[in-house]
C-alpha cells in the first residue's frame, strides 16, 4: 500500500471514529436532556401536588371558598402536568400503578367537588397521601434514572477514550514503523555505501513508495557493483598491460644499450682478431724457434676468446637490427619437426622423452621461417638444459584464434621461481653458468618475436616445470 | 696464374693493413686503402678483382662508395664488411650481382673462400 493511502486510511479511520463517537455522544446528550425534562416534570408534579395539599390544609383550617378554589386550580395544573408525562409514568411505574393512581386522582377530584359531604375530607386525605407518595416515588425514580444515565455516560466516555488511545496508538505505531523502518534501512545501507561497502541490499516489504525506492536502490547497487567490478578488472588489465609495456620498453632499452656496446666493441675486436691472426700466420710460416708451440697455443686462446665475443656481439647486434624479415608461407608443424631433428642427438644423450602434439590442419602461416626456427631452437635448448635425464618435453601446436597460432614447449624441469621469471628475457640472464650459455637466447628470441608481431609467454611453477608459449600471427604484415 | 688482386677498404688503419697483410701471406695481391678518394684512385689505376669494403665509413658510406665504384667499374666483385646484419636492409634496391658480405670480426678461412669464389666468377665472366 502506498504511504499516501496509508495516511489517508488512518485519517479516514480517525474521522470515522470521531463521527461515531459524536453520534453516540449526541444521542447520549439527547437522552440526558429528555431525562432532565422528565425529572423537572416529575418535580413539578410533586410540587404542584404539595400546593394542592397546602390548600387542602388551609381549607381544613379555615373552611373558606378561596382555599378550595386554589386547591382545584392547582389540582387542574397537576393533572395537566401528570398527563403530559403520562407515557413516561406508564413506562416507569407500570400501567397498573398508573391506572390506579389515575383513579386515585379522579377520586380525589370527585371528592373535592363534594368536600362538604361527610367523610369526604378523610377519604380525600387518604387519596392525597397515596398520590403524594406516588409523586415522590416518581420524582425519586427519575432522579435515580438520570444519575444512572450520567454514570453510564461517564463510563462510556472513559471507554471511548480508552479505545481511541489504544487503537490510535496501535495504528499510529504501525504506520510509523511501516514508514520509518524502510527509511532507517535505507539510511543504514546508504551509510555503508558511503563507506565503500556495496554488498548491502534493502529488504523490500510491501508495495509502497519506499519499497519501490528500495527496489530502485537495489538495482542501482547491482549496477554500481557490476560497474565497480568491471572497473577493477579494467584497472587490473591496465596494470598488466602497463607492466608488459614497461617490460617491453625495458627490454628494448636494454637491447639498444647492448647493441650499442656490442657495436663499439666489435671494431676493436675485429682488430684483435686480425692482429692475433697475423701473429699466428707469421709464426706458422716461420721455422722452428723456442716456444713456437707455446705462442701458437696462446694465440689459439686469443682466437677462442675472440670467437666467443663475436658470438655475443653478433647476437646482441641481431636483437637491435632492423627489419630484415623474409616472409614465406610455412608449415609450423614441419618447422618444429626440423628443429626437433636438429636436437635429436641431445634428446637421446640425456634420455629425454619428447612428445609432439601437433595440431592437424594447423593453418599455414606467413612468417620468417629461419627466425622462428631460431626461436624454437633457443627455447628447446633451454628445455633440454632444464630437464635432467629421463625428463619430459612436450611440444604442442594449436590455433589460438583465426589470426594467431601457438607453439607451446613444456618441460618437466625444476621450474623458475617467481622473482626470476621477470628477468628471463633480459640479456645475460642465465641459470646455466658461464660455460653453457651466453644468457642471450631468450633475449634474442624475444626480439625476434617482437619483430614478427608475435610474443613469448612464460608460465612456470617451481618443481613442476616451465611452459613457453610462442604466439605467432598467421599473416605477418610489414 | 695471376694472383687475385684484392683491395681492402676500411677507415680502421690497423684493421685494414693487418687484414691486407694476412691476405698477402695467403698469396693474394692485397692492398689496403683508408678513404673513399684513395679507393676510387686505386680502382681507376689498377682495377682489383675483389674489393673488401667496410660498410661504415666516415663521410661516404660503404654503400655510396660501392655505388660510385660501380659507375666506372661495373663488374668488380664487392664483399661488404659489416659489424652487424643489417646488410639486407641497407642494400635494398641495389643490383645484387657480384656482391657478397661477411661479418666482422672476420674468419679468415671464410673470407678466403668468398674471395676465391669471387675471383672464379670474375674469371668466368671474362672468358
Coordinates of C-alpha atoms in Angstrom, one line a residue:
Chain A
X1 CA 0.0 0.0 0.0
X2 CA 1.3 3.5 -0.8
X3 CA 2.2 5.8 2.1
X4 CA -0.3 8.3 1.0
X5 CA -3.0 5.7 1.0
X6 CA -1.8 4.5 4.5
X7 CA -2.1 8.1 5.8
X8 CA -5.4 8.6 4.2
X9 CA -6.7 5.4 5.6
X10 CA -5.5 6.3 9.1
X11 CA -7.0 9.7 8.8
X12 CA -10.3 8.2 7.5
X13 CA -10.3 5.9 10.4
X14 CA -10.0 8.8 12.8
X15 CA -12.7 10.7 11.1
X16 CA -15.0 7.7 11.2
X17 CA -14.2 7.2 14.9
X18 CA -14.9 10.9 15.6
X19 CA -18.2 10.7 13.7
X20 CA -19.3 7.5 15.5
X21 CA -18.3 8.9 18.9
X22 CA -20.0 12.2 18.1
X23 CA -23.1 10.4 17.1
X24 CA -23.2 8.4 20.4
X25 CA -22.4 11.5 22.4
X26 CA -25.2 13.4 20.7
X27 CA -27.6 10.5 21.4
X28 CA -26.5 10.4 25.0
X29 CA -26.9 14.2 25.3
X30 CA -30.3 13.9 23.9
X31 CA -31.2 11.1 26.3
X32 CA -29.9 13.2 29.2
X33 CA -31.8 16.2 28.0
X34 CA -35.0 14.2 27.8
X35 CA -34.4 12.8 31.2
X36 CA -33.8 16.2 32.7
X37 CA -37.1 17.4 31.2
X38 CA -38.8 14.4 32.8
X39 CA -37.1 14.9 36.1
X40 CA -38.3 18.5 36.0
X41 CA -41.8 17.4 35.1
X42 CA -41.7 14.9 37.9
X43 CA -40.6 17.6 40.3
X44 CA -43.3 19.9 39.0
X45 CA -45.9 17.2 39.6
X46 CA -44.5 16.7 43.1
X47 CA -44.5 20.5 43.8
X48 CA -48.0 21.0 42.3
X49 CA -49.4 18.3 44.5
X50 CA -47.7 19.8 47.5
X51 CA -49.5 23.1 46.6
X52 CA -52.8 21.1 46.3
X53 CA -52.2 19.7 49.8
X54 CA -51.3 23.1 51.2
X55 CA -54.7 24.5 50.1
X56 CA -56.3 21.3 51.3
X57 CA -54.8 22.0 54.7
X58 CA -55.9 25.7 54.6
X59 CA -59.4 24.6 53.7
X60 CA -59.4 22.3 56.7
X61 CA -58.3 25.1 58.9
X62 CA -60.4 28.0 57.5
X63 CA -63.1 26.2 55.5
X64 CA -63.0 29.0 53.1
X65 CA -64.0 29.2 49.5
X66 CA -60.8 30.7 48.3
X67 CA -58.7 27.8 49.5
X68 CA -61.0 25.3 47.8
X69 CA -60.8 27.3 44.6
X70 CA -57.0 27.4 44.8
X71 CA -57.0 23.7 45.5
X72 CA -59.0 23.0 42.4
X73 CA -56.9 25.3 40.3
X74 CA -53.7 23.6 41.4
X75 CA -55.2 20.2 41.0
X76 CA -56.0 21.1 37.4
X77 CA -52.4 22.2 36.8
X78 CA -51.3 19.0 38.5
X79 CA -53.4 16.8 36.2
X80 CA -52.2 18.7 33.2
X81 CA -48.6 18.1 34.2
X82 CA -49.4 14.5 35.0
X83 CA -51.0 13.8 31.6
X84 CA -48.1 15.5 29.9
X85 CA -45.7 12.8 31.0
X86 CA -48.3 10.1 31.2
X87 CA -46.5 7.8 28.8
X88 CA -43.3 8.2 30.9
X89 CA -45.1 7.4 34.1
X90 CA -46.6 4.3 32.5
X91 CA -43.2 3.2 31.4
X92 CA -41.6 4.0 34.7
X93 CA -44.2 2.9 37.3
X94 CA -46.2 0.3 35.3
X95 CA -49.6 0.6 33.8
X96 CA -51.4 -0.8 36.7
X97 CA -49.9 1.7 39.1
X98 CA -50.6 4.4 36.6
X99 CA -54.3 3.4 36.3
X100 CA -54.5 3.0 40.0
X101 CA -53.1 6.5 40.6
X102 CA -55.1 8.0 37.8
X103 CA -58.2 6.5 39.5
X104 CA -57.0 8.0 42.8
X105 CA -56.6 11.4 41.2
X106 CA -60.0 11.2 39.7
X107 CA -61.4 10.1 43.0
X108 CA -59.7 12.9 44.8
X109 CA -61.1 15.4 42.3
X110 CA -64.6 13.8 42.7
X111 CA -64.3 14.1 46.5
X112 CA -63.0 17.6 46.2
X113 CA -66.2 18.6 44.4
X114 CA -68.1 17.1 47.3
X115 CA -65.9 18.3 50.0
X116 CA -68.7 19.4 52.3
X117 CA -70.2 15.9 52.4
X118 CA -69.5 13.7 55.4
X119 CA -66.4 11.6 55.3
X120 CA -65.2 13.2 52.1
X121 CA -62.3 15.0 53.6
X122 CA -60.9 12.0 55.3
X123 CA -61.2 9.9 52.1
X124 CA -59.5 12.9 50.2
X125 CA -56.6 13.0 52.6
X126 CA -56.1 9.2 52.3
X127 CA -56.1 9.5 48.5
X128 CA -53.8 12.5 48.7
X129 CA -51.3 10.6 50.7
X130 CA -51.3 7.8 48.1
X131 CA -50.9 10.4 45.2
X132 CA -48.2 12.3 47.1
X133 CA -46.3 9.1 47.8
X134 CA -46.6 8.2 44.2
X135 CA -45.4 11.6 43.0
X136 CA -42.4 11.5 45.4
X137 CA -41.6 8.0 44.3
X138 CA -41.8 9.1 40.7
X139 CA -39.5 12.0 41.3
X140 CA -37.1 9.9 43.2
X141 CA -37.1 7.3 40.5
X142 CA -36.4 9.8 37.8
X143 CA -33.6 11.3 39.7
X144 CA -32.1 7.8 40.1
X145 CA -32.6 7.3 36.4
X146 CA -30.7 10.4 35.4
X147 CA -28.0 9.5 37.9
X148 CA -27.6 6.1 36.3
X149 CA -27.6 7.7 32.9
X150 CA -24.8 10.1 33.9
X151 CA -22.8 7.2 35.4
X152 CA -23.3 5.3 32.2
X153 CA -22.2 8.3 30.1
X154 CA -19.2 8.7 32.2
X155 CA -18.2 5.1 31.8
X156 CA -18.9 5.2 28.1
X157 CA -16.8 8.4 27.8
X158 CA -13.9 6.7 29.6
X159 CA -14.3 3.6 27.5
X160 CA -14.3 5.6 24.3
X161 CA -11.2 7.5 25.4
X162 CA -9.5 4.2 26.1
X163 CA -10.5 2.8 22.7
X164 CA -9.3 5.8 20.9
X165 CA -6.0 5.9 22.8
X166 CA -5.3 2.2 22.3
X167 CA -6.5 1.8 18.7
X168 CA -5.0 5.1 17.7
X169 CA -1.7 4.3 19.4
X170 CA -1.5 0.9 17.7
X171 CA -2.4 2.3 14.3
X172 CA 0.0 5.2 14.6
X173 CA 2.7 2.9 15.8
X174 CA 2.2 0.5 12.8
X175 CA 2.0 3.4 10.4
X176 CA 5.2 5.0 11.9
X177 CA 7.1 1.7 11.8
X178 CA 6.0 0.9 8.2
X179 CA 7.2 4.3 7.1
X180 CA 10.2 4.7 9.3
X181 CA 11.7 1.2 9.0
X182 CA 12.4 1.3 5.3
X183 CA 13.8 4.8 5.7
X184 CA 16.0 3.6 8.5
X185 CA 17.2 0.6 6.5
X186 CA 17.8 2.9 3.5
X187 CA 19.8 5.3 5.8
X188 CA 21.8 2.4 7.2
X189 CA 22.7 0.9 3.8
X190 CA 23.4 4.3 2.3
X191 CA 25.9 4.9 5.1
X192 CA 27.5 1.6 4.2
X193 CA 27.7 2.5 0.6
X194 CA 29.3 5.8 1.6
X195 CA 31.8 3.8 3.5
X196 CA 32.6 1.8 0.3
X197 CA 30.6 -1.4 1.1
X198 CA 28.4 -2.1 -1.9
X199 CA 27.2 -5.5 -0.8
X200 CA 24.2 -4.3 1.3
X201 CA 20.7 -4.7 -0.1
X202 CA 17.4 -3.3 1.1
X203 CA 14.8 -5.9 2.2
X204 CA 11.8 -4.9 0.1
X205 CA 8.5 -5.2 2.1
X206 CA 5.1 -4.3 0.7
X207 CA 4.4 -2.1 -2.3
X208 CA 4.6 1.5 -1.1
X209 CA 6.8 4.3 -2.4
X210 CA 9.6 3.3 -0.1
X211 CA 9.5 -0.3 -1.4
X212 CA 9.9 0.9 -5.0
X213 CA 12.6 3.2 -3.8
X214 CA 14.2 0.2 -2.2
X215 CA 13.9 -1.8 -5.5
X216 CA 15.4 1.1 -7.4
X217 CA 18.1 1.4 -4.8
X218 CA 18.9 -2.3 -5.0
X219 CA 19.1 -2.1 -8.8
X220 CA 21.4 0.9 -8.5
X221 CA 23.5 -1.1 -6.1
X222 CA 23.7 -4.0 -8.5
X223 CA 24.7 -1.8 -11.4
X224 CA 27.2 0.1 -9.2
X225 CA 28.7 -3.2 -8.1
X226 CA 28.9 -4.5 -11.6
X227 CA 30.5 -1.3 -12.8
X228 CA 32.9 -1.4 -9.9
X229 CA 33.8 -4.9 -10.8
X230 CA 34.4 -4.2 -14.4
X231 CA 36.3 -1.1 -13.4
X232 CA 38.5 -3.1 -11.1
X233 CA 39.0 -5.7 -13.9
X234 CA 39.8 -2.9 -16.4
X235 CA 42.3 -1.4 -13.9
X236 CA 43.9 -4.8 -13.4
X237 CA 44.2 -5.3 -17.1
X238 CA 45.6 -1.9 -17.5
X239 CA 48.1 -2.6 -14.8
X240 CA 49.1 -5.9 -16.6
X241 CA 49.3 -4.1 -19.9
X242 CA 51.3 -1.4 -18.4
X243 CA 53.6 -3.9 -16.8
X244 CA 54.0 -5.6 -20.1
X245 CA 54.7 -2.3 -21.8
X246 CA 57.3 -1.4 -19.2
X247 CA 58.8 -4.8 -19.5
X248 CA 58.9 -4.5 -23.3
X249 CA 60.3 -1.0 -23.1
X250 CA 62.9 -2.1 -20.6
X251 CA 64.0 -5.0 -22.9
X252 CA 64.1 -2.6 -25.9
X253 CA 66.3 -0.2 -24.0
X254 CA 68.5 -3.0 -22.8
X255 CA 68.6 -4.2 -26.4
X256 CA 69.7 -0.8 -27.6
X257 CA 72.3 -0.4 -25.0
X258 CA 73.6 -3.9 -25.5
X259 CA 73.7 -3.4 -29.3
X260 CA 75.5 0.0 -28.9
X261 CA 78.1 -1.6 -26.6
X262 CA 78.4 -4.6 -28.9
X263 CA 78.9 -2.3 -31.9
X264 CA 81.6 -0.3 -30.1
X265 CA 83.4 -3.4 -29.0
X266 CA 83.1 -5.1 -32.4
X267 CA 85.6 -2.9 -34.2
X268 CA 88.4 -3.3 -31.7
X269 CA 87.5 -6.9 -31.5
X270 CA 88.0 -7.2 -35.3
X271 CA 91.4 -5.6 -34.9
X272 CA 92.4 -8.0 -32.1
X273 CA 91.2 -10.8 -34.4
X274 CA 93.3 -9.6 -37.3
X275 CA 96.4 -8.9 -35.2
X276 CA 96.2 -12.3 -33.5
X277 CA 95.5 -13.9 -36.8
X278 CA 98.5 -12.3 -38.4
X279 CA 100.7 -13.3 -35.5
X280 CA 99.5 -16.9 -36.0
X281 CA 100.2 -16.6 -39.7
X282 CA 103.7 -15.3 -39.2
X283 CA 104.6 -17.9 -36.5
X284 CA 103.2 -20.7 -38.6
X285 CA 105.2 -19.7 -41.6
X286 CA 108.4 -19.2 -39.5
X287 CA 110.8 -22.0 -38.9
X288 CA 111.0 -23.7 -35.5
X289 CA 112.0 -21.4 -32.7
X290 CA 111.9 -21.5 -29.0
X291 CA 108.4 -21.5 -27.5
X292 CA 106.8 -21.6 -31.0
X293 CA 104.2 -24.1 -29.9
X294 CA 103.5 -22.2 -26.8
X295 CA 102.9 -19.0 -28.8
X296 CA 100.6 -20.8 -31.1
X297 CA 98.6 -22.2 -28.2
X298 CA 98.4 -18.7 -26.7
X299 CA 97.2 -17.3 -30.0
X300 CA 94.7 -20.1 -30.2
X301 CA 93.4 -19.0 -26.8
X302 CA 93.0 -15.4 -28.0
X303 CA 91.2 -16.6 -31.1
X304 CA 88.9 -18.7 -29.0
X305 CA 88.0 -15.8 -26.8
X306 CA 87.6 -13.5 -29.8
X307 CA 85.2 -16.1 -31.2
X308 CA 83.2 -16.2 -28.0
X309 CA 83.0 -12.4 -28.1
X310 CA 82.0 -12.5 -31.7
X311 CA 79.1 -14.8 -30.9
X312 CA 77.9 -12.4 -28.2
X313 CA 78.3 -9.2 -30.2
X314 CA 76.6 -10.7 -33.3
X315 CA 73.7 -11.9 -31.2
X316 CA 73.3 -8.6 -29.5
X317 CA 73.5 -6.7 -32.8
X318 CA 70.9 -9.2 -34.1
X319 CA 68.5 -8.1 -31.4
X320 CA 68.7 -4.5 -32.3
X321 CA 68.8 -4.9 -36.0
X322 CA 66.0 -3.5 -38.0
X323 CA 63.5 -5.4 -40.1
X324 CA 65.3 -7.9 -42.2
X325 CA 62.5 -10.4 -42.3
X326 CA 62.0 -12.8 -45.1
X327 CA 58.3 -13.7 -45.2
X328 CA 57.3 -17.0 -46.7
X329 CA 54.4 -19.4 -46.4
X330 CA 55.4 -22.1 -44.0
X331 CA 54.1 -25.1 -42.1
X332 CA 54.8 -24.6 -38.4
X333 CA 54.5 -28.4 -37.7
X334 CA 57.2 -29.1 -40.3
X335 CA 59.5 -26.4 -38.8
X336 CA 59.0 -28.0 -35.3
X337 CA 60.0 -31.4 -36.7
X338 CA 63.0 -29.9 -38.4
X339 CA 64.2 -28.2 -35.2
X340 CA 63.5 -31.4 -33.3
X341 CA 65.6 -33.4 -35.8
X342 CA 68.4 -30.9 -35.2
X343 CA 68.4 -31.7 -31.5
X344 CA 67.7 -35.5 -31.8
X345 CA 71.2 -36.3 -30.5
X346 CA 70.8 -34.3 -27.3
X347 CA 67.4 -35.9 -26.6
X348 CA 69.0 -39.3 -26.9
X349 CA 72.0 -38.4 -24.9
X350 CA 70.0 -37.2 -21.9
X351 CA 67.3 -39.8 -22.5
X352 CA 64.6 -37.2 -22.6
X353 CA 61.2 -38.2 -23.6
X354 CA 59.8 -35.9 -26.3
X355 CA 56.1 -35.7 -27.1
X356 CA 54.8 -33.9 -30.1
X357 CA 51.1 -32.8 -30.1
X358 CA 51.0 -31.2 -33.4
X359 CA 47.6 -30.0 -34.4
X360 CA 46.2 -31.5 -37.6
X361 CA 45.1 -28.8 -40.1
X362 CA 47.0 -26.1 -38.4
X363 CA 46.8 -23.1 -40.8
X364 CA 49.9 -22.4 -42.8
X365 CA 51.4 -19.1 -41.8
X366 CA 53.2 -16.3 -43.4
X367 CA 56.3 -15.5 -41.4
X368 CA 60.1 -15.7 -41.3
X369 CA 60.8 -19.4 -41.1
X370 CA 64.5 -19.1 -40.3
X371 CA 64.0 -16.7 -37.4
X372 CA 61.0 -18.7 -36.0
X373 CA 63.1 -21.8 -36.1
X374 CA 65.9 -19.9 -34.3
X375 CA 63.3 -19.1 -31.5
X376 CA 62.1 -22.7 -31.3
X377 CA 65.7 -23.9 -31.2
X378 CA 66.6 -21.5 -28.3
X379 CA 63.6 -22.5 -26.3
X380 CA 64.0 -26.2 -26.9
X381 CA 67.7 -26.0 -26.0
X382 CA 66.7 -24.3 -22.7
X383 CA 64.2 -27.0 -22.1
X384 CA 66.8 -29.7 -22.7
X385 CA 69.1 -28.0 -20.3
X386 CA 66.4 -27.6 -17.7
X387 CA 65.2 -31.2 -17.6
X388 CA 67.5 -33.8 -16.1
X389 CA 67.8 -37.2 -17.6
X390 CA 64.5 -39.0 -18.0
X391 CA 62.6 -35.8 -18.1
X392 CA 59.7 -34.9 -20.4
X393 CA 59.4 -32.2 -23.0
X394 CA 56.0 -31.7 -24.7
X395 CA 55.7 -29.6 -27.8
X396 CA 52.3 -28.7 -29.0
X397 CA 50.9 -26.5 -31.7
X398 CA 47.4 -25.0 -31.8
X399 CA 45.4 -22.3 -33.4
X400 CA 44.6 -19.7 -30.7
X401 CA 42.1 -17.9 -32.8
X402 CA 41.8 -17.2 -36.5
X403 CA 44.6 -14.8 -36.5
X404 CA 47.1 -16.4 -34.1
X405 CA 48.8 -19.8 -33.8
X406 CA 50.6 -21.0 -30.8
X407 CA 53.6 -23.2 -30.2
X408 CA 53.9 -24.3 -26.6
X409 CA 57.1 -26.0 -25.3
X410 CA 56.6 -27.6 -21.8
X411 CA 59.3 -29.1 -19.8
X412 CA 59.3 -31.1 -16.6
X413 CA 62.3 -29.2 -15.3
X414 CA 62.6 -27.6 -11.9
X415 CA 60.7 -24.5 -12.9
X416 CA 61.6 -20.9 -12.5
X417 CA 61.0 -19.1 -9.2
X418 CA 58.6 -16.1 -9.4
X419 CA 61.2 -13.5 -8.8
X420 CA 63.4 -14.8 -11.6
X421 CA 60.6 -15.1 -14.1
X422 CA 60.6 -11.4 -14.8
X423 CA 64.3 -11.4 -15.7
X424 CA 64.5 -14.3 -18.0
X425 CA 64.2 -12.2 -21.1
X426 CA 66.9 -9.8 -20.0
X427 CA 70.2 -10.1 -21.8
X428 CA 73.0 -12.0 -20.0
X429 CA 70.4 -13.6 -17.6
X430 CA 71.3 -17.2 -17.4
X431 CA 70.8 -20.0 -14.9
X432 CA 73.2 -22.3 -16.7
X433 CA 76.6 -20.9 -15.7
X434 CA 79.1 -19.2 -17.9
X435 CA 80.3 -22.2 -19.7
X436 CA 77.0 -23.3 -21.1
X437 CA 75.1 -20.2 -22.1
X438 CA 75.5 -16.5 -23.0
X439 CA 72.2 -15.6 -21.5
X440 CA 71.1 -14.2 -24.8
X441 CA 68.9 -17.0 -26.2
X442 CA 65.6 -15.8 -24.8
X443 CA 66.6 -12.1 -25.2
X444 CA 67.2 -12.7 -28.9
X445 CA 64.1 -14.9 -29.2
X446 CA 62.0 -12.1 -27.5
X447 CA 63.4 -9.6 -30.0
X448 CA 62.6 -11.8 -32.9
X449 CA 59.0 -12.4 -31.8
X450 CA 58.5 -8.7 -31.2
X451 CA 59.6 -8.1 -34.8
X452 CA 57.4 -10.8 -36.1
X453 CA 54.4 -9.2 -34.3
X454 CA 54.1 -12.2 -32.0
X455 CA 55.2 -12.8 -28.5
X456 CA 56.5 -15.2 -25.9
X457 CA 54.6 -16.0 -22.8
X458 CA 56.2 -18.0 -20.0
X459 CA 54.4 -19.9 -17.3
X460 CA 56.3 -21.7 -14.6
X461 CA 55.8 -23.4 -11.3
X462 CA 58.7 -24.4 -9.1
X463 CA 59.2 -28.2 -9.1
X464 CA 56.5 -28.7 -11.8
X465 CA 58.1 -27.3 -14.9
X466 CA 58.0 -24.4 -17.3
X467 CA 55.9 -23.8 -20.4
X468 CA 56.9 -21.3 -23.1
X469 CA 54.1 -20.3 -25.4
X470 CA 55.2 -18.7 -28.6
X471 CA 52.3 -16.8 -30.3
X472 CA 52.7 -16.1 -34.0
X473 CA 50.4 -14.1 -36.2
X474 CA 49.1 -16.2 -39.1
X475 CA 49.7 -13.4 -41.5
X476 CA 52.7 -11.2 -40.9
X477 CA 52.2 -7.7 -42.1
X478 CA 55.2 -5.4 -42.5
Chain B
X1 CA 98.4 -18.0 -62.8
X2 CA 98.0 -14.4 -61.8
X3 CA 97.5 -13.5 -58.2
X4 CA 94.0 -12.4 -57.3
X5 CA 94.0 -8.6 -56.8
X6 CA 92.2 -7.6 -53.6
X7 CA 91.6 -4.0 -52.4
X8 CA 90.8 -3.7 -48.7
X9 CA 88.8 -0.5 -47.9
X10 CA 88.4 0.4 -44.3
X11 CA 88.9 3.6 -42.3
X12 CA 90.3 1.5 -39.5
X13 CA 94.0 1.5 -40.5
X14 CA 95.0 -1.2 -38.0
X15 CA 92.3 -3.5 -39.2
X16 CA 92.7 -2.9 -43.0
X17 CA 96.5 -3.1 -43.0
X18 CA 96.6 -6.2 -40.9
X19 CA 93.9 -7.9 -42.9
X20 CA 95.8 -7.0 -46.2
X21 CA 99.0 -8.4 -44.8
X22 CA 97.3 -11.7 -43.8
X23 CA 95.8 -11.9 -47.3
X24 CA 99.3 -11.3 -48.8
X25 CA 100.6 -14.1 -46.7
X26 CA 98.0 -16.3 -48.2
X27 CA 99.1 -15.5 -51.7
X28 CA 96.7 -12.6 -52.6
X29 CA 97.8 -9.3 -54.2
X30 CA 96.2 -7.3 -51.4
X31 CA 96.4 -3.6 -50.8
X32 CA 94.8 -1.5 -48.1
X33 CA 93.3 2.0 -48.5
X34 CA 91.6 4.0 -45.8
X35 CA 89.3 6.5 -47.5
X36 CA 86.9 6.9 -50.4
X37 CA 89.2 9.0 -52.6
X38 CA 92.1 6.5 -52.4
X39 CA 89.6 3.8 -53.3
X40 CA 88.5 5.5 -56.5
X41 CA 92.1 6.3 -57.4
X42 CA 93.2 2.7 -56.8
X43 CA 90.3 1.2 -58.7
X44 CA 91.0 3.5 -61.6
X45 CA 94.7 3.0 -61.8
X46 CA 94.8 -0.8 -61.1
X47 CA 91.3 -2.3 -61.0
X48 CA 91.2 -5.1 -58.5
X49 CA 89.4 -8.4 -58.9
X50 CA 87.7 -8.0 -55.5
X51 CA 87.1 -5.1 -53.2
X52 CA 86.6 -5.8 -49.5
X53 CA 84.6 -2.8 -48.4
X54 CA 83.7 -1.6 -44.9
X55 CA 80.0 -0.7 -44.6
X56 CA 80.6 2.1 -42.1
X57 CA 83.0 4.7 -43.3
X58 CA 83.2 8.4 -42.2
X59 CA 81.9 10.8 -44.8
X60 CA 80.9 8.4 -47.6
X61 CA 79.3 5.2 -46.5
X62 CA 80.3 1.8 -47.9
X63 CA 77.1 1.7 -49.9
X64 CA 77.8 5.0 -51.5
X65 CA 81.4 4.0 -52.3
X66 CA 80.1 0.8 -53.8
X67 CA 77.6 2.7 -56.0
X68 CA 80.3 5.1 -57.2
X69 CA 82.8 2.3 -58.0
X70 CA 80.1 0.5 -59.9
X71 CA 79.6 3.6 -62.2
X72 CA 83.1 3.2 -63.7
X73 CA 83.9 -0.4 -62.9
X74 CA 80.6 -2.3 -63.1
X75 CA 82.0 -5.8 -63.0
X76 CA 84.2 -5.5 -59.9
X77 CA 83.2 -8.0 -57.3
X78 CA 82.5 -6.4 -53.9
X79 CA 82.4 -8.1 -50.5
X80 CA 81.0 -5.8 -47.8
X81 CA 82.5 -6.0 -44.3
X82 CA 79.9 -5.3 -41.7
X83 CA 79.6 -5.2 -38.0
X84 CA 76.0 -6.2 -37.9
X85 CA 73.5 -8.0 -40.0
X86 CA 71.5 -5.0 -41.3
X87 CA 73.0 -5.6 -44.6
X88 CA 69.9 -6.9 -46.4
X89 CA 68.1 -3.8 -45.4
X90 CA 70.9 -1.5 -46.4
X91 CA 71.4 -2.9 -49.8
X92 CA 67.8 -3.0 -50.7
X93 CA 67.2 -1.9 -54.2
X94 CA 70.9 -2.3 -55.3
X95 CA 71.8 -4.7 -58.0
X96 CA 72.9 -7.8 -56.2
X97 CA 75.2 -9.1 -58.9
X98 CA 78.9 -9.6 -57.9
X99 CA 78.2 -9.0 -54.4
X100 CA 78.7 -10.7 -51.0
X101 CA 79.1 -9.8 -47.4
X102 CA 80.9 -11.0 -44.3
X103 CA 80.6 -10.0 -40.7
X104 CA 83.4 -8.5 -38.6
X105 CA 85.4 -9.9 -36.9
X106 CA 86.0 -12.0 -40.0
X107 CA 87.0 -15.6 -40.0
X108 CA 90.0 -15.6 -42.4
X109 CA 89.1 -19.0 -43.9
X110 CA 85.6 -18.0 -44.6
X111 CA 86.9 -14.8 -46.2
X112 CA 89.4 -16.5 -48.5
X113 CA 86.7 -18.9 -49.6
X114 CA 84.5 -15.9 -50.5
X115 CA 87.4 -14.2 -52.3
X116 CA 88.3 -17.3 -54.3
X117 CA 84.7 -17.8 -55.3
X118 CA 84.5 -14.1 -56.4
X119 CA 87.8 -14.4 -58.4
X120 CA 86.5 -17.6 -60.1
X121 CA 83.3 -15.9 -61.0
X122 CA 85.1 -12.9 -62.4
X123 CA 87.4 -15.1 -64.5
X124 CA 84.4 -17.0 -65.9
X125 CA 82.8 -13.7 -66.7
X126 CA 85.8 -12.6 -68.6
X127 CA 86.1 -15.7 -70.7

